[in-house]
CSV table of C-alpha atoms and ligand atoms in Angstrom, one decimal:
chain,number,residue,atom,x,y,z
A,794,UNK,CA,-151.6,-124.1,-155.0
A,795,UNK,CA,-152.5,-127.7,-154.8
A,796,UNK,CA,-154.3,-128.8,-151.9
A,797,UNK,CA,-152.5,-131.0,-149.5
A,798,UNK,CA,-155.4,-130.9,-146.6
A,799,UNK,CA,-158.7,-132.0,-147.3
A,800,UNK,CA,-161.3,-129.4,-147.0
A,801,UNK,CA,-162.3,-130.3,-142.9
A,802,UNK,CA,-158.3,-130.2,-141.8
A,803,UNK,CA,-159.1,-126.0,-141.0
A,804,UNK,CA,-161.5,-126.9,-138.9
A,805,UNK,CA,-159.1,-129.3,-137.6
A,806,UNK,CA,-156.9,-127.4,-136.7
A,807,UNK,CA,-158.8,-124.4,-135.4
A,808,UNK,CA,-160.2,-126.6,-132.5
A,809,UNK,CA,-156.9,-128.3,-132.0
A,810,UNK,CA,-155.5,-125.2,-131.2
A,811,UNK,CA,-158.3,-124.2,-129.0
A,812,UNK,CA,-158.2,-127.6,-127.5
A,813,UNK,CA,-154.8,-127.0,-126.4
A,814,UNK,CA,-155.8,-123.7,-125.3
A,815,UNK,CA,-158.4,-125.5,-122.8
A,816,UNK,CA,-156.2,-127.8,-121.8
A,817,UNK,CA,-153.3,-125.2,-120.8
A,818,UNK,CA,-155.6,-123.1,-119.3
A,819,UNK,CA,-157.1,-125.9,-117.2
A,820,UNK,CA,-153.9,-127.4,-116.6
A,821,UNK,CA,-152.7,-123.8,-114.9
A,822,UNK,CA,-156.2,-123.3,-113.0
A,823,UNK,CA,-155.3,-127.0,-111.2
A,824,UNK,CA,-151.6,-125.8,-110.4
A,825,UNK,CA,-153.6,-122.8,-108.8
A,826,UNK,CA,-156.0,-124.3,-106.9
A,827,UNK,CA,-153.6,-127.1,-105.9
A,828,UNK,CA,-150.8,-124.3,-105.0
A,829,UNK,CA,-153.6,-122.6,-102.8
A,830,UNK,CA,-155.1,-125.0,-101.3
A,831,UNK,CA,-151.4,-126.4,-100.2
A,832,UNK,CA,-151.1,-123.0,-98.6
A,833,UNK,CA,-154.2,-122.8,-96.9
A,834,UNK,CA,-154.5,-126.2,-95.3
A,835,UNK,CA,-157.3,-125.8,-93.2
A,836,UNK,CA,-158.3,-129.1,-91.1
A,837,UNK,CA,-154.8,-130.6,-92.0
A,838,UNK,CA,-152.6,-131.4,-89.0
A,839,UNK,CA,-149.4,-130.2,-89.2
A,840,UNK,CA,-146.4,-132.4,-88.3
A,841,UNK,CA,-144.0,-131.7,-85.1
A,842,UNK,CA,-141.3,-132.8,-83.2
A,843,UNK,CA,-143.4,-133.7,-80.4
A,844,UNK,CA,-146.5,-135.4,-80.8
A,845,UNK,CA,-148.0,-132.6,-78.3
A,846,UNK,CA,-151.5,-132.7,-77.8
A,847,UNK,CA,-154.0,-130.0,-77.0
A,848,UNK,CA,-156.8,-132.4,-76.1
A,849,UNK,CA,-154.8,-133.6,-73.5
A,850,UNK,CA,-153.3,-130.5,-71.8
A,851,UNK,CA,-156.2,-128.4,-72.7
A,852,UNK,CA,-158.7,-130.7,-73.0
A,853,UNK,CA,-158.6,-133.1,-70.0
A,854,UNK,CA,-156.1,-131.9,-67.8
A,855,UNK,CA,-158.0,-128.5,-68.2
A,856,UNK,CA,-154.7,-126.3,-68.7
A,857,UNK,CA,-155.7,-122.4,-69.1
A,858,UNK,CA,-154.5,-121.2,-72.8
A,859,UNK,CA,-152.4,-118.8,-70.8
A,860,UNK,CA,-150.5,-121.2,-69.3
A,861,UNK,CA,-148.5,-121.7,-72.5
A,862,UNK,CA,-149.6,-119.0,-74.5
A,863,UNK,CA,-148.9,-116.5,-71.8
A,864,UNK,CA,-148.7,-112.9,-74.2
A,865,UNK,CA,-152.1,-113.7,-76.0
A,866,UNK,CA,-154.0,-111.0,-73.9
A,867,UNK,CA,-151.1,-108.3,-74.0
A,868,UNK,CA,-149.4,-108.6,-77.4
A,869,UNK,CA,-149.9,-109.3,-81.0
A,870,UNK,CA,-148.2,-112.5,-81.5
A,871,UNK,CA,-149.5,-115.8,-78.8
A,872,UNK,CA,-146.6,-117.2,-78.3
A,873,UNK,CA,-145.5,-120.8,-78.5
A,874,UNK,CA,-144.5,-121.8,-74.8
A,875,UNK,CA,-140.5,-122.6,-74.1
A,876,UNK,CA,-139.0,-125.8,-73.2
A,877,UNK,CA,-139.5,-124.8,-69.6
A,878,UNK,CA,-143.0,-124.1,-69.2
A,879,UNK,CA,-143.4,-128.2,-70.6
A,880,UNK,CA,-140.8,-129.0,-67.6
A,881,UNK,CA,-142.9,-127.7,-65.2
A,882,UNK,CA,-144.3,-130.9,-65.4
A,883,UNK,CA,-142.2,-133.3,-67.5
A,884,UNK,CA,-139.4,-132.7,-65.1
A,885,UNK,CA,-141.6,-135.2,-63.3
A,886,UNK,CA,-144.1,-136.4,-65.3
A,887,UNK,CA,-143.6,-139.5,-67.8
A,888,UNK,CA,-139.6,-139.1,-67.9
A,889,UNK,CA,-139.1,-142.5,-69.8
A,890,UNK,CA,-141.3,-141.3,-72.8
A,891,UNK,CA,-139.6,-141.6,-76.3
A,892,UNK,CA,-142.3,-139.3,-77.6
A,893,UNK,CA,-140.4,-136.5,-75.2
A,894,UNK,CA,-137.1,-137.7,-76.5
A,895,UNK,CA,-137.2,-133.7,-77.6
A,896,UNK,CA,-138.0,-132.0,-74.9
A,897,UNK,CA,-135.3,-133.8,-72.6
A,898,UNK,CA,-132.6,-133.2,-75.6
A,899,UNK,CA,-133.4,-129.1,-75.8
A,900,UNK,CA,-133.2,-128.8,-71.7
A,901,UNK,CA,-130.0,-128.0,-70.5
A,902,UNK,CA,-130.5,-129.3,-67.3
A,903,UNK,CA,-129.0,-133.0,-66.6
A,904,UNK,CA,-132.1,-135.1,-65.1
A,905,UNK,CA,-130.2,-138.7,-64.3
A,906,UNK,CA,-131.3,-141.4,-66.7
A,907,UNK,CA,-133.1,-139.4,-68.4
A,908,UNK,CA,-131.2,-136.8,-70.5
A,909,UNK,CA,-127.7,-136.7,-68.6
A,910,UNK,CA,-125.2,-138.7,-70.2
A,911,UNK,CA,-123.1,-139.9,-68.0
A,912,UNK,CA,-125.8,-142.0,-66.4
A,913,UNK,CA,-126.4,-143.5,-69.7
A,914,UNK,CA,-123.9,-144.4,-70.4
A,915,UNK,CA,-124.8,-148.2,-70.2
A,916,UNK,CA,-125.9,-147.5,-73.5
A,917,UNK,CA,-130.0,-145.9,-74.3
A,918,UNK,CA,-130.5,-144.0,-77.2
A,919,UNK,CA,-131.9,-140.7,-75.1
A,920,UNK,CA,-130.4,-137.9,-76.3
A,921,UNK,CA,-127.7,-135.7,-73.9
A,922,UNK,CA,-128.8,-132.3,-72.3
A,923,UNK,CA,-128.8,-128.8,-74.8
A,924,UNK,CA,-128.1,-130.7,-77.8
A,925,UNK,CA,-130.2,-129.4,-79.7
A,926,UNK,CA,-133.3,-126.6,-80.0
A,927,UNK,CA,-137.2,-127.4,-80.1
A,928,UNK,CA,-138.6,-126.0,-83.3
A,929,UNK,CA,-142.2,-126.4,-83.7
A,930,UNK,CA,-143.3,-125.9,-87.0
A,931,UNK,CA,-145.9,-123.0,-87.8
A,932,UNK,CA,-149.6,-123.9,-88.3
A,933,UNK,CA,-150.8,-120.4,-89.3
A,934,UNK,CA,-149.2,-117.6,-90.9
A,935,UNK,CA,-150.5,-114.9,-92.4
A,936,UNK,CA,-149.1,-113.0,-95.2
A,937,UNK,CA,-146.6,-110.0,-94.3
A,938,UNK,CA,-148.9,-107.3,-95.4
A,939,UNK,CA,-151.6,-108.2,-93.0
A,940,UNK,CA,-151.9,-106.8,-89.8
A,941,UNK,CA,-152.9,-109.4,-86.8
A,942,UNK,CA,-153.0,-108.5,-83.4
A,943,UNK,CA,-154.0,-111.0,-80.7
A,944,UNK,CA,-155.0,-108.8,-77.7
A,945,UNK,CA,-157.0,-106.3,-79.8
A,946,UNK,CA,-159.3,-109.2,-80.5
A,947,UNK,CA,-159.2,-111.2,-76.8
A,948,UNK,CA,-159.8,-107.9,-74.9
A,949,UNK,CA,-163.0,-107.1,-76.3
A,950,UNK,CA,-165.0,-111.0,-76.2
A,951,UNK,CA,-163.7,-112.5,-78.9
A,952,UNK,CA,-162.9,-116.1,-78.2
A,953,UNK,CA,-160.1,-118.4,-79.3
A,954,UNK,CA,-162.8,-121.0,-80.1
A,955,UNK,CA,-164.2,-118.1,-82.7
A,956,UNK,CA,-160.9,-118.5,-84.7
A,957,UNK,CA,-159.2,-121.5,-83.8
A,958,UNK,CA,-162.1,-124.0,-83.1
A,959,UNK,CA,-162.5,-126.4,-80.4
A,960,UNK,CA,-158.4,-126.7,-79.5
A,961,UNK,CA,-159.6,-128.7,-76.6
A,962,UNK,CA,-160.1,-132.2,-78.9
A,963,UNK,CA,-157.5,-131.7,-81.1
A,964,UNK,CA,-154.5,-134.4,-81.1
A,965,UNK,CA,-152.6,-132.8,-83.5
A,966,UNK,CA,-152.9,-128.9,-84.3
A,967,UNK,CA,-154.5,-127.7,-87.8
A,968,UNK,CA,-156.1,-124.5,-89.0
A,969,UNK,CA,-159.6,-124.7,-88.7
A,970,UNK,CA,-160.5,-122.0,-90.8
A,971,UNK,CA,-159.2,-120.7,-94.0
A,972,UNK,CA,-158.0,-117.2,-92.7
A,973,UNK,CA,-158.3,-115.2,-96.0
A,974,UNK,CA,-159.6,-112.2,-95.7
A,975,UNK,CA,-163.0,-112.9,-96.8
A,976,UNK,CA,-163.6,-114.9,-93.8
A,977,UNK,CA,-162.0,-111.8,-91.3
A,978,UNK,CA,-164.4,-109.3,-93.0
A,979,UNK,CA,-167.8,-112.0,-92.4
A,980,UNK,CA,-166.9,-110.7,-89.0
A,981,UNK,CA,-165.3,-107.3,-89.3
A,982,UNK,CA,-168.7,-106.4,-91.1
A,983,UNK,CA,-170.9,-107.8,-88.5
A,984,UNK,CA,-169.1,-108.3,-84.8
A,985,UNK,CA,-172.1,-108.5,-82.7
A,986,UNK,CA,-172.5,-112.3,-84.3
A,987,UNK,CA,-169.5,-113.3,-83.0
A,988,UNK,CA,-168.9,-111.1,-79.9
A,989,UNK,CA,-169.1,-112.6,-75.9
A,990,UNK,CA,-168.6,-111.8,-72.6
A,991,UNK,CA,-165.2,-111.2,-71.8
A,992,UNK,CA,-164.7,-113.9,-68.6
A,993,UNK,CA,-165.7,-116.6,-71.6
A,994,UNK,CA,-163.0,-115.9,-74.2
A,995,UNK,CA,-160.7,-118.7,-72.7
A,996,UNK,CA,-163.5,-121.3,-72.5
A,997,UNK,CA,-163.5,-123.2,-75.8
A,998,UNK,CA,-166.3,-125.3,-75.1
A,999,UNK,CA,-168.7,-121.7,-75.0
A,1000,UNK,CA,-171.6,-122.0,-77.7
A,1001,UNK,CA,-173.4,-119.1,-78.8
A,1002,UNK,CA,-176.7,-118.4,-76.6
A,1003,UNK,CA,-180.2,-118.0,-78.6
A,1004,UNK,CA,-180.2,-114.5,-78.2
A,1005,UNK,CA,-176.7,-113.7,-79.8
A,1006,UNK,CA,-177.7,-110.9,-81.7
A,1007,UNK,CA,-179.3,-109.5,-78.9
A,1008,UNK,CA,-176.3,-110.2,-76.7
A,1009,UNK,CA,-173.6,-109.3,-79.3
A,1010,UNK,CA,-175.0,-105.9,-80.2
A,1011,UNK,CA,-175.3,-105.4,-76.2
A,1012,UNK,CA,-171.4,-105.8,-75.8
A,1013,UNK,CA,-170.2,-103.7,-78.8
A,1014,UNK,CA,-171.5,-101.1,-77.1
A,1015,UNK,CA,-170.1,-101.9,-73.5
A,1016,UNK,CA,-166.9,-102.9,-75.0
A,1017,UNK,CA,-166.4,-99.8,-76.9
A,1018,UNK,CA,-166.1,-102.0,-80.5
A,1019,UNK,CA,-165.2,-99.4,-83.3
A,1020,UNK,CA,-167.2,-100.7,-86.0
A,1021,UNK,CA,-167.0,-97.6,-88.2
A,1022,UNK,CA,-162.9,-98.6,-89.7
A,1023,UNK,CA,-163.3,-102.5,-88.6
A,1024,UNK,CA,-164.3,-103.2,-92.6
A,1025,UNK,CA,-161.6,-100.4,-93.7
A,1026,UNK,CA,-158.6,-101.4,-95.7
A,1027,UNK,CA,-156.3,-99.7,-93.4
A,1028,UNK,CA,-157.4,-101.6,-90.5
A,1029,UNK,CA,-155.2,-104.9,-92.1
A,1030,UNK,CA,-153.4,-103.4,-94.7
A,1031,UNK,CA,-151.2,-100.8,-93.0
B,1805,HEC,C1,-149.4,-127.2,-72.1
B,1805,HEC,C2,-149.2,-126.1,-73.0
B,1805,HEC,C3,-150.3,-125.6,-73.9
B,1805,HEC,C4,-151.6,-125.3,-73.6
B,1805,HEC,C5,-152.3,-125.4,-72.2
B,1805,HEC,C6,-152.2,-124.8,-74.8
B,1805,HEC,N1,-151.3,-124.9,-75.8
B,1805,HEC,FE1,-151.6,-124.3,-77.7
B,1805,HEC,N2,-149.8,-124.9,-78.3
B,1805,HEC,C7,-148.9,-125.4,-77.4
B,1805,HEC,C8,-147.7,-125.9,-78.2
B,1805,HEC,C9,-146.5,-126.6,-77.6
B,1805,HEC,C10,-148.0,-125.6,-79.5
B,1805,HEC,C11,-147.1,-125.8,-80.7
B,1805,HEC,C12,-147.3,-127.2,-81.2
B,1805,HEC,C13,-148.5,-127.4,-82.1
B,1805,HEC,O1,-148.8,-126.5,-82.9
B,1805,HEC,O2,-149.2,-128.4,-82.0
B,1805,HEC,C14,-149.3,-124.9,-79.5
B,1805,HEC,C15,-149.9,-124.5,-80.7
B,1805,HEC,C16,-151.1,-123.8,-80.7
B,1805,HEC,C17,-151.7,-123.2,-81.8
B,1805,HEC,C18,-151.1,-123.2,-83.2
B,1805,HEC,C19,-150.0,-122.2,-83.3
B,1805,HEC,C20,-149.4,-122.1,-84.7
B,1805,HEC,O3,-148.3,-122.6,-85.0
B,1805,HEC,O4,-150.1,-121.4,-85.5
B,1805,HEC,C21,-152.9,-122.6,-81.5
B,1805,HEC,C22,-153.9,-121.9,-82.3
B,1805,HEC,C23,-153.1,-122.9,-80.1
B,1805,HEC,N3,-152.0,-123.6,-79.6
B,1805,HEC,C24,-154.2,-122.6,-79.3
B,1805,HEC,C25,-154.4,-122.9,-78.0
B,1805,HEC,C26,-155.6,-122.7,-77.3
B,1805,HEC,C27,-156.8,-122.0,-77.8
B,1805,HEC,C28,-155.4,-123.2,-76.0
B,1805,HEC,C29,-156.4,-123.2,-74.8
B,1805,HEC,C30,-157.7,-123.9,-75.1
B,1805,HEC,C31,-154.1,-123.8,-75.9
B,1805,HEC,N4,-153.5,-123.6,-77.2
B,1805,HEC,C32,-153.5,-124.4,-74.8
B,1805,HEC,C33,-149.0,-125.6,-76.0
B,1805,HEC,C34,-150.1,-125.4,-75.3
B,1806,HEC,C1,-149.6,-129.0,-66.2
B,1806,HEC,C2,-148.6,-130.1,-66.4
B,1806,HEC,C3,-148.2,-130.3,-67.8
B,1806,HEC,C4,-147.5,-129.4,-68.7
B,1806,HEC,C5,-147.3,-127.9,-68.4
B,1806,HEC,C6,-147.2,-130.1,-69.8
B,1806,HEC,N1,-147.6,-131.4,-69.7
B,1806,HEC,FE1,-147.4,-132.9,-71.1
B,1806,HEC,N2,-148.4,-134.2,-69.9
B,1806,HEC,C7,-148.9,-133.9,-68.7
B,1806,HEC,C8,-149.5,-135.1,-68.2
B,1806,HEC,C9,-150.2,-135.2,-66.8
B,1806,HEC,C10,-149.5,-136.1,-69.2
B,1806,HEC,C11,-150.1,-137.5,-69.2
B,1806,HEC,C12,-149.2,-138.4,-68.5
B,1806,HEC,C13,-149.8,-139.8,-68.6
B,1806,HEC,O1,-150.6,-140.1,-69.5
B,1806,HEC,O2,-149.4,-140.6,-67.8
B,1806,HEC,C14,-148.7,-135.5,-70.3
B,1806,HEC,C15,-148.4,-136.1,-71.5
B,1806,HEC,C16,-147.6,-135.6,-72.5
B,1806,HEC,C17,-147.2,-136.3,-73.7
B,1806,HEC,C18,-147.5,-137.8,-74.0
B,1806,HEC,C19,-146.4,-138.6,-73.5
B,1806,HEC,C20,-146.6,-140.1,-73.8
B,1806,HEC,O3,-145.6,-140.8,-73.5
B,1806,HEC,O4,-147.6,-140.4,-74.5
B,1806,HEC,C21,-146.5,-135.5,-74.4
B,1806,HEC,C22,-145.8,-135.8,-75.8
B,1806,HEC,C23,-146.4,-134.2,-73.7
B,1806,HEC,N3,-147.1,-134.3,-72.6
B,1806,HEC,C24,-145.8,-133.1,-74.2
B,1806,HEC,C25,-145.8,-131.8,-73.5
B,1806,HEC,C26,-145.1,-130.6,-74.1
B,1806,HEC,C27,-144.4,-130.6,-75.4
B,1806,HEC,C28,-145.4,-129.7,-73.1
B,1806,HEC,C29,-145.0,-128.2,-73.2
B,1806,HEC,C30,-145.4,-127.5,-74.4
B,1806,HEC,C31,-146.1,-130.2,-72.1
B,1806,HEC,N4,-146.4,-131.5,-72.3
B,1806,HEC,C32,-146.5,-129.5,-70.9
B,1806,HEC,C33,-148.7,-132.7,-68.0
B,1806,HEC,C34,-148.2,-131.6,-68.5
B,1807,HEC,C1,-159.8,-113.2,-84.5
B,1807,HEC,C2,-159.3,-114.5,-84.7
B,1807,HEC,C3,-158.4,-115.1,-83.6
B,1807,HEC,C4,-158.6,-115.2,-82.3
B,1807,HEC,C5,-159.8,-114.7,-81.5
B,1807,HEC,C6,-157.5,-115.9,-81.7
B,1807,HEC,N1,-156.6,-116.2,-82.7
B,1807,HEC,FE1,-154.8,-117.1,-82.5
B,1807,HEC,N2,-154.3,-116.7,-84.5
B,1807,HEC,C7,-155.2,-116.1,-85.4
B,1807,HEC,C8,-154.4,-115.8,-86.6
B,1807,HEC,C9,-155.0,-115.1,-87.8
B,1807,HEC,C10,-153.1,-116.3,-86.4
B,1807,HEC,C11,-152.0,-116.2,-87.4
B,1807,HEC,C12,-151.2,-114.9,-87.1
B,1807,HEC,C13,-150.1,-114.6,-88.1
B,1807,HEC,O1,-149.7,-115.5,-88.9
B,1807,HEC,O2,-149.5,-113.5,-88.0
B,1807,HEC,C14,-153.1,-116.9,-85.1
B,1807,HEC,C15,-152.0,-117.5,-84.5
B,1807,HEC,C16,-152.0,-118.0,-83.2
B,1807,HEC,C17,-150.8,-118.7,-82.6
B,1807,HEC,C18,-149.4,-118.9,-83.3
B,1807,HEC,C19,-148.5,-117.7,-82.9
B,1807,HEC,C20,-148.9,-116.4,-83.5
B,1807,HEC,O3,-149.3,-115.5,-82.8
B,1807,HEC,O4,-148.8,-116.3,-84.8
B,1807,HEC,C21,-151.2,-119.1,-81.4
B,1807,HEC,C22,-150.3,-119.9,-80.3
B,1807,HEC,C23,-152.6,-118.7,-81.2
B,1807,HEC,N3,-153.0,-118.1,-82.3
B,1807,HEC,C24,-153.3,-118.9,-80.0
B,1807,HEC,C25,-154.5,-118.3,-79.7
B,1807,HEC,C26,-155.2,-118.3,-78.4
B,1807,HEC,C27,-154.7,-119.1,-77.2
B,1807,HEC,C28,-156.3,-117.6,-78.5
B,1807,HEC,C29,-157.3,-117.2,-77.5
B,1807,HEC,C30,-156.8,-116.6,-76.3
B,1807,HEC,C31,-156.3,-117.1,-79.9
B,1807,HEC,N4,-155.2,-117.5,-80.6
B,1807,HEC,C32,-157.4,-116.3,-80.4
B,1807,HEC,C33,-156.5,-115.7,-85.1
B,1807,HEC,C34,-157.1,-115.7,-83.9
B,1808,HEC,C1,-165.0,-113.4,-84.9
B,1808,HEC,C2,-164.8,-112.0,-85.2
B,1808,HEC,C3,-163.5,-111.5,-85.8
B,1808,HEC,C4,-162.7,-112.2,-86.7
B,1808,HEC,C5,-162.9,-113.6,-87.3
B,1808,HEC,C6,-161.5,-111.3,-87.0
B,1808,HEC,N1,-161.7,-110.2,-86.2
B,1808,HEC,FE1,-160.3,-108.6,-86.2
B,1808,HEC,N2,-161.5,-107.7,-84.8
B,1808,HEC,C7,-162.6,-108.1,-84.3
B,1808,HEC,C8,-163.1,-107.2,-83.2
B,1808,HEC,C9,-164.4,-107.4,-82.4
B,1808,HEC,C10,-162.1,-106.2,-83.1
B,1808,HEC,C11,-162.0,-105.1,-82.1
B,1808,HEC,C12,-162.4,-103.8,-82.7
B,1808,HEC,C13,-162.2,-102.6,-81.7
B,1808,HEC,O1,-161.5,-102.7,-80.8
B,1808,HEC,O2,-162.9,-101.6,-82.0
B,1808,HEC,C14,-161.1,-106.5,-84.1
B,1808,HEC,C15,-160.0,-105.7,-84.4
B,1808,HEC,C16,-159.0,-106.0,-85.4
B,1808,HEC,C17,-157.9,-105.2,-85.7
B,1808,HEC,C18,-157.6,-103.8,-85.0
B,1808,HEC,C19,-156.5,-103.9,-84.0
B,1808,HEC,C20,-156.0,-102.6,-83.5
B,1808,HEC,O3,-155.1,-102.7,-82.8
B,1808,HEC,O4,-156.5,-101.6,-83.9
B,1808,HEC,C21,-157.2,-105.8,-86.7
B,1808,HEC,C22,-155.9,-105.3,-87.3
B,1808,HEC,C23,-157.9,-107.0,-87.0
B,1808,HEC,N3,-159.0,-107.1,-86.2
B,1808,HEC,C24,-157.4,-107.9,-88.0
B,1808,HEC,C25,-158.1,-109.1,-88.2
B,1808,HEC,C26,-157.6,-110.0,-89.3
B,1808,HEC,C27,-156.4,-109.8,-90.1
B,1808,HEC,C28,-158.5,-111.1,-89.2
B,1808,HEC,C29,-158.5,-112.3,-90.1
B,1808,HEC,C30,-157.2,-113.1,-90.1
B,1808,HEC,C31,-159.5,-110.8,-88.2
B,1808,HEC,N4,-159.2,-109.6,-87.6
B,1808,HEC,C32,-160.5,-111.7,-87.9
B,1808,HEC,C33,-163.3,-109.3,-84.7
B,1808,HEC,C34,-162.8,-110.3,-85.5
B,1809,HEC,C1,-160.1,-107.6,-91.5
B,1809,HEC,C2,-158.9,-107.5,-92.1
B,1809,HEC,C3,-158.8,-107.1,-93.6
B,1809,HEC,C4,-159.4,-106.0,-94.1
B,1809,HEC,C5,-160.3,-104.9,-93.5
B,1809,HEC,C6,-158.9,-105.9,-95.5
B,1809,HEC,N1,-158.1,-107.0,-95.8
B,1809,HEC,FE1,-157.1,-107.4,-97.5
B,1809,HEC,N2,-156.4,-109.2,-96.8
B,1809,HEC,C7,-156.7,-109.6,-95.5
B,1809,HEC,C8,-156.2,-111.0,-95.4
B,1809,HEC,C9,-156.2,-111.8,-94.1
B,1809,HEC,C10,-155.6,-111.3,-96.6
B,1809,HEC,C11,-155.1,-112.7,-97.0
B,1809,HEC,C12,-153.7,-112.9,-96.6
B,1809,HEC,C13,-153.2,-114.3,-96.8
B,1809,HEC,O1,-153.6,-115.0,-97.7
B,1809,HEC,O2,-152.3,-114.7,-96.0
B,1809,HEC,C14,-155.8,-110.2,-97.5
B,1809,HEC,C15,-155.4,-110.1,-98.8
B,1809,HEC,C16,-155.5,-109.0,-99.6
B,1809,HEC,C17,-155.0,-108.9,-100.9
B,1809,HEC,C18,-154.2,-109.9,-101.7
B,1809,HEC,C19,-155.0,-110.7,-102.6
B,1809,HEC,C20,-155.7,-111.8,-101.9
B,1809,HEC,O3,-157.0,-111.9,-102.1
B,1809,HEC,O4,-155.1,-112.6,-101.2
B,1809,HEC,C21,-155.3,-107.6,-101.4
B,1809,HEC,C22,-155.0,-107.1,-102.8
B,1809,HEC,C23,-156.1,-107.0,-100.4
B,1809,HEC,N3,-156.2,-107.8,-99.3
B,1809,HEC,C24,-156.7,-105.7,-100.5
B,1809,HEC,C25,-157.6,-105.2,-99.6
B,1809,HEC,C26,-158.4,-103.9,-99.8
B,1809,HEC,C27,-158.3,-103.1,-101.0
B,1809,HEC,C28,-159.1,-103.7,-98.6
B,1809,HEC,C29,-160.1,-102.6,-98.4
B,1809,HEC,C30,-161.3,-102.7,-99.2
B,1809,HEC,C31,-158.8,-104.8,-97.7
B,1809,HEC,N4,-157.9,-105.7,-98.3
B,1809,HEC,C32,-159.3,-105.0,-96.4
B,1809,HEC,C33,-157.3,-108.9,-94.5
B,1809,HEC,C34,-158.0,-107.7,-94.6
């Protein structure tokens, strides 16, 4: 057979091809990674309806946790608060405010010149009473075949501030930690770094004292901690 190549076009080719196996494969690790990280957002804030922020309600005005996220001690899920734990006060406070345009639309209560049509007739663009629902969007969530339970973890010292950061100076909300399950076993495997006094749990602004270990070891004990079948599979995976 007559040669159509010259002699170095196998080699040629052999690299192309593993070229464009490096490529590919490279190619597919970005889409990974990029697919991941998109999912695991940490320290990105999510968007909402209402610009609501934590360092203001939490933060300065110095509103408890459980003032809006009232089941976090006695259930698994915190939940997010309803239009009428914000109306406590916005019934009142700052009416006018576009940003609260939301609120005022999901509340089926007529406040005059606010959200009640009739009085507005002389033409604003506020929105009329129970028009519509206030959906926040999520900020965590965990896969379905993971087991999370709120009160489990508040009732025996640790602190939302352990998970979630310091809440009190955030404008917008974000995860601050990753949330795989690498970062649950760091403490699963090793509580008594993490662990504090129960009356603190609620105070994000707490920092760890010098004698932590000390301290943490003292309270896994006192609080009964089961740290036998806190690294087990089951524990998450049930
Ligand atoms: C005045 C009411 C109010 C108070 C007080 C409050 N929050 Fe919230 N929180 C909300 C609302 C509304 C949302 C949903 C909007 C958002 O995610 O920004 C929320 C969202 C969150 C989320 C994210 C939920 C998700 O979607 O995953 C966390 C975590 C959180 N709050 C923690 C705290 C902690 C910790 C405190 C106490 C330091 C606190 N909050 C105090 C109203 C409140
Ligand atoms: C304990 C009373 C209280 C509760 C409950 C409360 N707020 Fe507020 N909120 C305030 C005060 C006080 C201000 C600041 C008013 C000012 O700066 O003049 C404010 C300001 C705001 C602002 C900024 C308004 C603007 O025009 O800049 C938004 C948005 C807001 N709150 C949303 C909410 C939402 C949503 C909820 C319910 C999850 C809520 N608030 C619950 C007291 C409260
Ligand atoms: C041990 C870590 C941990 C602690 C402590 C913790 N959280 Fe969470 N929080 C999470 C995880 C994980 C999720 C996501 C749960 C899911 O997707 O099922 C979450 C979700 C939330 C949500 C969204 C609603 C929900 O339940 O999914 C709110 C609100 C919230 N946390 C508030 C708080 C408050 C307030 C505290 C303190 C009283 C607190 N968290 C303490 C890890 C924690
Ligand atoms: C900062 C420490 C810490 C972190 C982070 C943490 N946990 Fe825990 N977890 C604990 C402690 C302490 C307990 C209480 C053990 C006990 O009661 O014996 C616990 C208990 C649990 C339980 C048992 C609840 C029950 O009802 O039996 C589950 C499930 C759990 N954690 C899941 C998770 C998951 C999932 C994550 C990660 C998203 C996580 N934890 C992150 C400290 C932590
Ligand atoms: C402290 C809680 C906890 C324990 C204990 C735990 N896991 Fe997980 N596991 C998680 C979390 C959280 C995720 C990530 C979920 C997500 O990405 O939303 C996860 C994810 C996984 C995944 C999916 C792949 C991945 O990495 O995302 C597998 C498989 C898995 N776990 C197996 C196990 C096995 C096997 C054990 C026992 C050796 C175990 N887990 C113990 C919390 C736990």
């Amino acid at each position: 057979m007559p040669q159509y190549f010259p002699p170095n076009s196998n080699a040629f080719a052999k690299w192309s091809i593993i070229g464009g196996l490096i490529f590919f494969t490279l190619i597919l690790t970005c889409l990974a990674i990029y697919v991941r990280s998109y999912r695991n957002r940490v320290n990105v804030p999510v968007s909402q309806p209402i610009p609501f922020s934590h360092a203001l309600h939490a933060g300065e005005l110095g509103v408890d946790c459980r003032y809006c996220h009232s089941s976090v001690e006695v259930a698994a899920n915190a939940n997010i608060p309803p239009v009428e734990t914000c109306m406590t006060c916005h019934s009142q406070i700052r009416q006018g405010s576009p940003r609260l345009y939301p609120l005022y639309a999901s509340w089926d209560q007529a406040i005059p010149g606010v959200n009640d049509t009739k009085s507005l007739e002389a033409g604003t663009d506020a929105p009329a009473p129970s028009s519509e629902r206030l959906e926040w969007n999520r900020v965590h969530d965990l896969a379905d075949f993971v087991y999370f339970n709120h009160s489990a973890h508040v009732n025996k010292g640790v602190g939302c501030s352990s998970c979630h950061g310091e809440v009190n100076r955030m404008e917008g909300m974000w995860k601050n930690e990753q949330m795989s399950m690498g970062w649950c076993l760091e403490c699963h495997r090793a509580p008594e770094k993490y662990v504090r006094p129960i009356d603190e749990v609620f105070n994000v602004n707490y920092k760890k004292p010098g004698n932590q270990l000390a301290l943490g070891q003292q309270l896994v004990e006192e609080y009964h901690i089961n740290t036998g079948k806190l690294a087990q599979c089951s524990t998450c995976h049930r």
